[in-house]
CSV table of C-alpha atoms in Angstrom, one decimal:
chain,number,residue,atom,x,y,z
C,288,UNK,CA,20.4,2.4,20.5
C,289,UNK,CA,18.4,2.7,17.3
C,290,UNK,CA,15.7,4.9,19.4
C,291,UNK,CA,18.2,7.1,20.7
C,292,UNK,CA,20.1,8.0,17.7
C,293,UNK,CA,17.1,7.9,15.6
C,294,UNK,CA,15.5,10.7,18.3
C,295,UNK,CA,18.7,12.6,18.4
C,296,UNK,CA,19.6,12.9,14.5
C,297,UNK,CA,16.2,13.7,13.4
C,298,UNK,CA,15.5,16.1,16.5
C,299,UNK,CA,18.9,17.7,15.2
C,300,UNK,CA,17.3,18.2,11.6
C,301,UNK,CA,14.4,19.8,12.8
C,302,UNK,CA,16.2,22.1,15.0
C,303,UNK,CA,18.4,23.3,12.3
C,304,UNK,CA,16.0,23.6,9.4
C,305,UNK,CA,13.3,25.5,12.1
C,306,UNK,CA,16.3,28.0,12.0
C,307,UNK,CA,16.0,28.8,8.7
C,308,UNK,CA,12.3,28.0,8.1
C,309,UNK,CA,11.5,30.5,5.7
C,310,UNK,CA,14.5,29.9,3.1
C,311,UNK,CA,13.0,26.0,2.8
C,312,UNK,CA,12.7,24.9,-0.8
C,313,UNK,CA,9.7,22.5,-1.1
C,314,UNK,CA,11.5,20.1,-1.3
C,315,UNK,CA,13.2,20.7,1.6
C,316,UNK,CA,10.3,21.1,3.5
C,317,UNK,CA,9.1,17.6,3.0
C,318,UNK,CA,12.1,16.4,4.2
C,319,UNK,CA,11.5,17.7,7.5
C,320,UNK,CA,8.2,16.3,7.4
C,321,UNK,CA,9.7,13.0,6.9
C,322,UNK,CA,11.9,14.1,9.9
C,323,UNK,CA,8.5,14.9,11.6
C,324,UNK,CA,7.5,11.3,10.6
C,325,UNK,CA,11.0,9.3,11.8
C,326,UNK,CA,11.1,11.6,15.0
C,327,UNK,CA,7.0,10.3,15.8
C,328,UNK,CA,8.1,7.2,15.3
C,329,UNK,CA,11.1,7.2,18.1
C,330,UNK,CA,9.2,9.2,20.5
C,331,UNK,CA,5.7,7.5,20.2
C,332,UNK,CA,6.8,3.6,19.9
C,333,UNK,CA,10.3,3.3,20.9
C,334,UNK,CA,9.4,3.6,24.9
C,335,UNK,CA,6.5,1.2,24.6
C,336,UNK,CA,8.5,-1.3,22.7
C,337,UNK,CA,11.9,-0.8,24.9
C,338,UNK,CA,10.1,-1.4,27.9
C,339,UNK,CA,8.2,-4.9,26.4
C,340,UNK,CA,11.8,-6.3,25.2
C,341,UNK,CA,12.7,-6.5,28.8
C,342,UNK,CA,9.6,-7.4,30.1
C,343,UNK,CA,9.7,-10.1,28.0
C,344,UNK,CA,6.0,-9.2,27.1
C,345,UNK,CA,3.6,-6.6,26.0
C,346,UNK,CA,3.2,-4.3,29.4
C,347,UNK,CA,0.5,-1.6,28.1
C,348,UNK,CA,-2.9,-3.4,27.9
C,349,UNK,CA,-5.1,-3.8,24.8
C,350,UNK,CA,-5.8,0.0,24.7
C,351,UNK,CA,-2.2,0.5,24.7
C,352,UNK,CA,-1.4,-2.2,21.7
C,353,UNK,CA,-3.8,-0.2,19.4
C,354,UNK,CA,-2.3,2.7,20.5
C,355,UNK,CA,1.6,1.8,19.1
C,356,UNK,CA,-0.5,0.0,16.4
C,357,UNK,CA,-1.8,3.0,15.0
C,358,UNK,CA,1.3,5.3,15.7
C,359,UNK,CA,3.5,3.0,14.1
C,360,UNK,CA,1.2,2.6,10.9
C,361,UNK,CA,0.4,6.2,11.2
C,362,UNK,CA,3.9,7.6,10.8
C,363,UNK,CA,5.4,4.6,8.8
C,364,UNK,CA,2.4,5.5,6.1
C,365,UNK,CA,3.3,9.3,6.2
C,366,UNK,CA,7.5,8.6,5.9
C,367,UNK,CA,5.9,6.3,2.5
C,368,UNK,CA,3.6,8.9,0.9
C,369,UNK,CA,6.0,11.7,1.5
C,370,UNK,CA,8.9,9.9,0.4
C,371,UNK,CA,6.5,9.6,-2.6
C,372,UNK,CA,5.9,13.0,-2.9
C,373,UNK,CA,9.9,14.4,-3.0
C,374,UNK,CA,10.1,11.7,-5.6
C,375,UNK,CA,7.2,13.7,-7.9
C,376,UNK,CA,8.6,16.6,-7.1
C,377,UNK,CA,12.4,15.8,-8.2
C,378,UNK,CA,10.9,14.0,-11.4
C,379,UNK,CA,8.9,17.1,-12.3
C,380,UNK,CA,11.9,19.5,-11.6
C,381,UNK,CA,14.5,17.3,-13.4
C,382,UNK,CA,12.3,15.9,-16.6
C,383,UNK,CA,9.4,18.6,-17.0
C,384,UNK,CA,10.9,21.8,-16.5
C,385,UNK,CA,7.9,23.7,-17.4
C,386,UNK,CA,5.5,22.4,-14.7
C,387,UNK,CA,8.1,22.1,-12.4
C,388,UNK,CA,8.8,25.8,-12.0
C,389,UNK,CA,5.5,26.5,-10.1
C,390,UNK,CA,5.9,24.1,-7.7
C,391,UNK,CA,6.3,27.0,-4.7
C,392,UNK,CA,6.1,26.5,-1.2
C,393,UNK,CA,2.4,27.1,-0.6
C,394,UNK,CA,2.2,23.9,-2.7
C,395,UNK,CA,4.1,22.1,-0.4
C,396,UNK,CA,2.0,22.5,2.7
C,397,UNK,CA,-0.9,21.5,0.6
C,398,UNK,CA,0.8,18.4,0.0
C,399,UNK,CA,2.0,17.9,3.2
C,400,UNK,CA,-1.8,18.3,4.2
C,401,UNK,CA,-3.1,15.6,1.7
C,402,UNK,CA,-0.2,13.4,3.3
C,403,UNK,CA,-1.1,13.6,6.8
C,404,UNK,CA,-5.0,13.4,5.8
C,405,UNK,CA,-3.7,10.0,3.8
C,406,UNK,CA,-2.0,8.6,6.4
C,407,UNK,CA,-4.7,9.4,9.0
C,408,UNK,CA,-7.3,7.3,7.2
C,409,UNK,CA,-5.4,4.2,6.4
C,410,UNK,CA,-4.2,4.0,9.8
C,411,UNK,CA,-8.3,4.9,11.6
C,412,UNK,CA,-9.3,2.3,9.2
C,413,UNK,CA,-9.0,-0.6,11.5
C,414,UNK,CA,-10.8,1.2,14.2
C,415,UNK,CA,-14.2,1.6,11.8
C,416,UNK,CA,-14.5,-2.7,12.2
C,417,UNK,CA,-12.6,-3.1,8.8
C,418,UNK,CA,-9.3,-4.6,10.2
C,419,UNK,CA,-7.5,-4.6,13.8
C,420,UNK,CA,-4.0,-4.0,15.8
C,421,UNK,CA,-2.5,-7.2,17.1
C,422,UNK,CA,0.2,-8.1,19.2
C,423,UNK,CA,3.3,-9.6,16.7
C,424,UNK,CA,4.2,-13.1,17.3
C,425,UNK,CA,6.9,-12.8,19.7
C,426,UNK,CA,4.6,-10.6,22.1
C,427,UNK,CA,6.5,-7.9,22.5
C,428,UNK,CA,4.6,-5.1,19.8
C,429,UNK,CA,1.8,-4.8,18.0
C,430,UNK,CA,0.8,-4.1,14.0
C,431,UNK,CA,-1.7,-4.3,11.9
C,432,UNK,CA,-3.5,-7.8,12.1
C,433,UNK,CA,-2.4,-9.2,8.9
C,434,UNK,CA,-3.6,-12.6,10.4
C,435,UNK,CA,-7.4,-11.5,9.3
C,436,UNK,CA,-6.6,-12.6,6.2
C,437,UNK,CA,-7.1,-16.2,7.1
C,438,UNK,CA,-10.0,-15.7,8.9
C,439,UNK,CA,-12.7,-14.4,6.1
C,440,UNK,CA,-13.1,-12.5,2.5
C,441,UNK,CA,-13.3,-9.5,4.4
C,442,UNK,CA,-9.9,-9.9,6.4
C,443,UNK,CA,-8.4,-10.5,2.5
C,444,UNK,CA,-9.6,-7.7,1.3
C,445,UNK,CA,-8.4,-5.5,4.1
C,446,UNK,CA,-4.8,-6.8,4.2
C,447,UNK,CA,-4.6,-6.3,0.4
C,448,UNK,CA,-6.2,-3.0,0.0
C,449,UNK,CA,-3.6,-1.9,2.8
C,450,UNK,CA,-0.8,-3.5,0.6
C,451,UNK,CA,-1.7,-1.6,-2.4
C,452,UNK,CA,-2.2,1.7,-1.4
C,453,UNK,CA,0.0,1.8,1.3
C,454,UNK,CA,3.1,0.1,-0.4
C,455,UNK,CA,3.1,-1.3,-3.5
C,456,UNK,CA,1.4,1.5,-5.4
C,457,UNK,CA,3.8,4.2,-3.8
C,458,UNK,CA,7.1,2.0,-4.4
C,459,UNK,CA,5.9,1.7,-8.1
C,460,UNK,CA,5.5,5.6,-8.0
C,461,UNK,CA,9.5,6.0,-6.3
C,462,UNK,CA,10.8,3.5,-8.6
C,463,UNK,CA,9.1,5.4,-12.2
C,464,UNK,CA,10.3,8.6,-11.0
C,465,UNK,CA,13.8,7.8,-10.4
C,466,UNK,CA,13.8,5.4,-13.1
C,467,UNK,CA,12.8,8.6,-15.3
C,468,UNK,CA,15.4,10.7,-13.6
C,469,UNK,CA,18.4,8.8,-14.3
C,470,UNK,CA,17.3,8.5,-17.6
C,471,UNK,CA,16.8,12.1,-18.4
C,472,UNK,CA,20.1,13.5,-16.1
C,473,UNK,CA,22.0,10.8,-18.6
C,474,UNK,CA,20.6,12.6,-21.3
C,475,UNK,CA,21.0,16.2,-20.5
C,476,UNK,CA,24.6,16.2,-19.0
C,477,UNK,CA,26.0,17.2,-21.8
C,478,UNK,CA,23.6,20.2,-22.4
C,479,UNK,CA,23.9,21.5,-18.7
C,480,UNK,CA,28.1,21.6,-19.7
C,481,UNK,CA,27.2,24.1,-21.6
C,482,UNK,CA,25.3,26.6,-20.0
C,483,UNK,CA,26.4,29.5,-17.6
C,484,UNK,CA,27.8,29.1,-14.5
C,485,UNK,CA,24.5,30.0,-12.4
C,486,UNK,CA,22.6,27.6,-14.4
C,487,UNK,CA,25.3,24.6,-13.9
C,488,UNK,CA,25.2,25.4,-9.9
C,489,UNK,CA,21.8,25.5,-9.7
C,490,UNK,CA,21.4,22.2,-11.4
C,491,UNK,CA,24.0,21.1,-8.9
C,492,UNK,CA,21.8,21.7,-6.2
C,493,UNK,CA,18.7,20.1,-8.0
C,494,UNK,CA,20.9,16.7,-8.3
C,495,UNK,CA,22.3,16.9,-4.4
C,496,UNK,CA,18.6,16.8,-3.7
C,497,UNK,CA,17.7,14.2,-6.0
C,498,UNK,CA,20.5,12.1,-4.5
C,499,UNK,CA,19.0,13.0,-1.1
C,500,UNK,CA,16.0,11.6,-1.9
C,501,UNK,CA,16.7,8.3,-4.1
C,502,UNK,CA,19.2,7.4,-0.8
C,503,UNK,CA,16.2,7.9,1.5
C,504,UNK,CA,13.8,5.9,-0.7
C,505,UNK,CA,16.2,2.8,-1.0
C,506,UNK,CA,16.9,3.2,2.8
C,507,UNK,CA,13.5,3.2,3.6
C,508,UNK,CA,12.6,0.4,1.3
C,509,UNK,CA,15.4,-2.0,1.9
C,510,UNK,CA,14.5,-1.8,5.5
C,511,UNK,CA,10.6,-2.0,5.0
C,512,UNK,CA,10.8,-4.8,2.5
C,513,UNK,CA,11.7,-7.6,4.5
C,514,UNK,CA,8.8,-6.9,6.8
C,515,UNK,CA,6.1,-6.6,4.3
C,516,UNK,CA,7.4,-10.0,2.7
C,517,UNK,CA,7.3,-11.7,5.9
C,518,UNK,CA,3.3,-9.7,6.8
C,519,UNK,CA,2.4,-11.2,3.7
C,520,UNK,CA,3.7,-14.6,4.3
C,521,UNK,CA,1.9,-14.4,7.6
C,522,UNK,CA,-1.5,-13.3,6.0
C,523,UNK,CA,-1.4,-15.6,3.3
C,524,UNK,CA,0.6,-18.8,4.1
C,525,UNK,CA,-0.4,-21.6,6.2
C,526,UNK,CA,-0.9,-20.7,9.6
C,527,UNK,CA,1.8,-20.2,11.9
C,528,UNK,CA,4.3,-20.9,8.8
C,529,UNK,CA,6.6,-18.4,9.9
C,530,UNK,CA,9.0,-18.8,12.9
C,531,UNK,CA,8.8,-16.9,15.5
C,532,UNK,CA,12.3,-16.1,15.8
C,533,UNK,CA,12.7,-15.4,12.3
C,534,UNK,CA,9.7,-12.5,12.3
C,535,UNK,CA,11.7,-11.0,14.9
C,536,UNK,CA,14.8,-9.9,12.6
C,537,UNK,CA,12.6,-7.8,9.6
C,538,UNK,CA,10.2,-5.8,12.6
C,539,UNK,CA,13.7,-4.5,14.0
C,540,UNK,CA,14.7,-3.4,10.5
C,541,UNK,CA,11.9,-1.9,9.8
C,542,UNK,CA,11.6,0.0,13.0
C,543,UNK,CA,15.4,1.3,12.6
C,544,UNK,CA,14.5,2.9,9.3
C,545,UNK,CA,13.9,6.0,11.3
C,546,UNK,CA,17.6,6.2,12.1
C,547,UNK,CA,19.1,6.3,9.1
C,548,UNK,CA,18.1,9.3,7.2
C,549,UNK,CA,19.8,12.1,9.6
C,550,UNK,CA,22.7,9.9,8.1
C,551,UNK,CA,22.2,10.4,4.6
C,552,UNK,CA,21.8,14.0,5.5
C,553,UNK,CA,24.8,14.8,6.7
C,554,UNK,CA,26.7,12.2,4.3
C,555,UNK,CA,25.8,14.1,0.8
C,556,UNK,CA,26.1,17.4,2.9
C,557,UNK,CA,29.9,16.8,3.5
C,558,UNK,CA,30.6,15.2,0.0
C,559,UNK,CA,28.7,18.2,-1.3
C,560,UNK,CA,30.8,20.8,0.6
C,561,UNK,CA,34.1,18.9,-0.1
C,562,UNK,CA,33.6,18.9,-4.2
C,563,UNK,CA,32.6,22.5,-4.6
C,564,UNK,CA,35.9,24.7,-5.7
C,565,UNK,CA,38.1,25.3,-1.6
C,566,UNK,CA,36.7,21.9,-0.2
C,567,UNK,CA,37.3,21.9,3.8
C,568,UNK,CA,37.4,25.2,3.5
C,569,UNK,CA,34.0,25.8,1.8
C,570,UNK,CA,32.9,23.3,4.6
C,571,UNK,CA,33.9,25.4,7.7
C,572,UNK,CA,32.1,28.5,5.9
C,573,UNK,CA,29.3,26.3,6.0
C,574,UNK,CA,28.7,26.4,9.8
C,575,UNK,CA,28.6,30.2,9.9
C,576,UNK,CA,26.3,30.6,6.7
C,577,UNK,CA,24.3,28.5,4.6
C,578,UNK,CA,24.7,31.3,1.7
C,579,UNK,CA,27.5,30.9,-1.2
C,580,UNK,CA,28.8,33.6,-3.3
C,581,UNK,CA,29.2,32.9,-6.6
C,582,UNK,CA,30.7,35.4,-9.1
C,583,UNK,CA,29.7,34.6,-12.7
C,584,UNK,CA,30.8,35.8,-15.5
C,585,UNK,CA,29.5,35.9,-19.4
C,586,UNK,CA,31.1,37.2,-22.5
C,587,UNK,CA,33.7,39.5,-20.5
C,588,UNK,CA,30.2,41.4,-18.5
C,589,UNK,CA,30.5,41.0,-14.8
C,590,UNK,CA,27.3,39.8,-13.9
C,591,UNK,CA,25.2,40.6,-10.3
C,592,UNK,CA,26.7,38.3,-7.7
C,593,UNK,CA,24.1,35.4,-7.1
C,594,UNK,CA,23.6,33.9,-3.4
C,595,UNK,CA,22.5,30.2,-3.4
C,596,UNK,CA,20.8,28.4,-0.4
């Protein structure tokens, strides 16, 4: 189930943003990258996994179990870093107006390339002798072998270099920049109530973004959590500390973190269309166009009508 509708919703984003791929804000275009990133994860792992749950064991060989290994890491790492990315990008657009006006689009797919570059190397790490893919305790995937850890100073220092730049130093990254958001959008309400009606709507837009993203982030967090407690606990505790049956639960979290963002899409989308001034009916214009009208008017001059994406 979570493969399917994790395949289907963020197949269904794709689709619909490639239709209107040259209107994409940046920030908008890393959110189909994180698409990019759930989708890789359904289509690459979900099969391999399926078909081990009701083989009641790993079916695809060694070769195979570094395989999922790495594509699991691989796109798991990019979802991370770019999810870590929109967050910069909101905090600079919200709280530092002045550098976050030049952030264009050819910045974005410079980012996006320093993402996929990041990702790439933390995951080909293991393959250099540094760390290893393993089968997971109950035989039926395979991850990173956070088990090295017990093993030899070298094992440690893999597991907790992988920790730090590929969790905890990206969380603490999320959590500042939407820490710093709320703070400054507390501070500034009152100021945008004030301006004209194309500056109000465009901040609109800014914050439906912003709420995008900090929904995605906690998503993706609360799901991944779990798992890196319970990798941790693994690679550091006693061996064979942690039941079987209970590292089962936090893997299939983690892996149905891919589901949920089509979700959160679609959710702000419709609470967005149904605030704005004609609710439902500002919605159904919304499936023929993605362009609003808005006449604005200052000090009794009709200004040029303004379209908004």
């Amino acid at each position: 189930i979570t493969g399917i509708l994790s395949t289907l919703g963020n197949g269904y984003v794709i689709f619909m943003s490639s239709k209107r791929k040259k209107k994409l804000r940046p920030a908008e275009i890393m959110t189909v990258n994180l698409a990019v990133c759930d989708l890789g994860i359904s289509v690459v792992g979900k099969p391999f996994s399926i078909i081990s749950f009701f083989s009641h064991r790993w079916m695809f060989g060694w070769i195979g179990c570094r395989w999922y290994g790495w594509a699991g890491f691989f796109f798991g790492c990019g979802s991370l870093i770019t999810m870590t990315a929109v967050s910069l990008d909101r905090y600079l657009k919200i709280c530092h107006l002045s550098y976050g006006t030049w952030l264009k689009r050819h910045h974005a797919f410079i980012c996006l390339a320093i993402i996929w570059a990041y990702a790439t190397f933390w995951a080909t790490v293991p393959f250099a002798g540094v760390g290893s893919y393993a089968p997971e305790p109950f035989g039926t995937s395979c991850t990173l072998d956070w088990w090295l850890a017990q093993a030899s100073v070298a094992g440690q220092v893999f597991v907790l270099s992988i920790l730090f730049f590929c969790l905890l130093f990206p969380t603490a990254v999320i959590v500042f920049s939407y820490v710093k958001i709320i703070l400054k959008v507390k501070s500034s309400t009152k100021e945008v109530s004030h301006y004209d009606t194309r500056i109000q709507n465009s901040h609109i837009l800014e914050m439906k973004l912003t709420k995008v993203a900090m929904l995605i982030c906690a998503g993706f967090l609360i799901a991944w959590i779990p798992y890196a407690v319970v990798s941790v606990w693994s690679a550091f505790g006693r061996p064979d500390s942690v039941p079987i049956q209970f590292s089962v639960i936090p893997t299939l979290l983690a892996k149905s973190a891919a589901m949920y963002n089509p979700i959160i899409y679609q959710v702000i989308d419709c609470k967005f269309a149904c605030c704005r001034p004609g609710g439902l009916k500002a919605k159904s214009s919304l499936k023929k166009s993605r362009t609003y009208t808005i006449s604005a008017h200052r000090d009794s001059t009709a200004m040029n009508e303004t379209q908004l994406e």
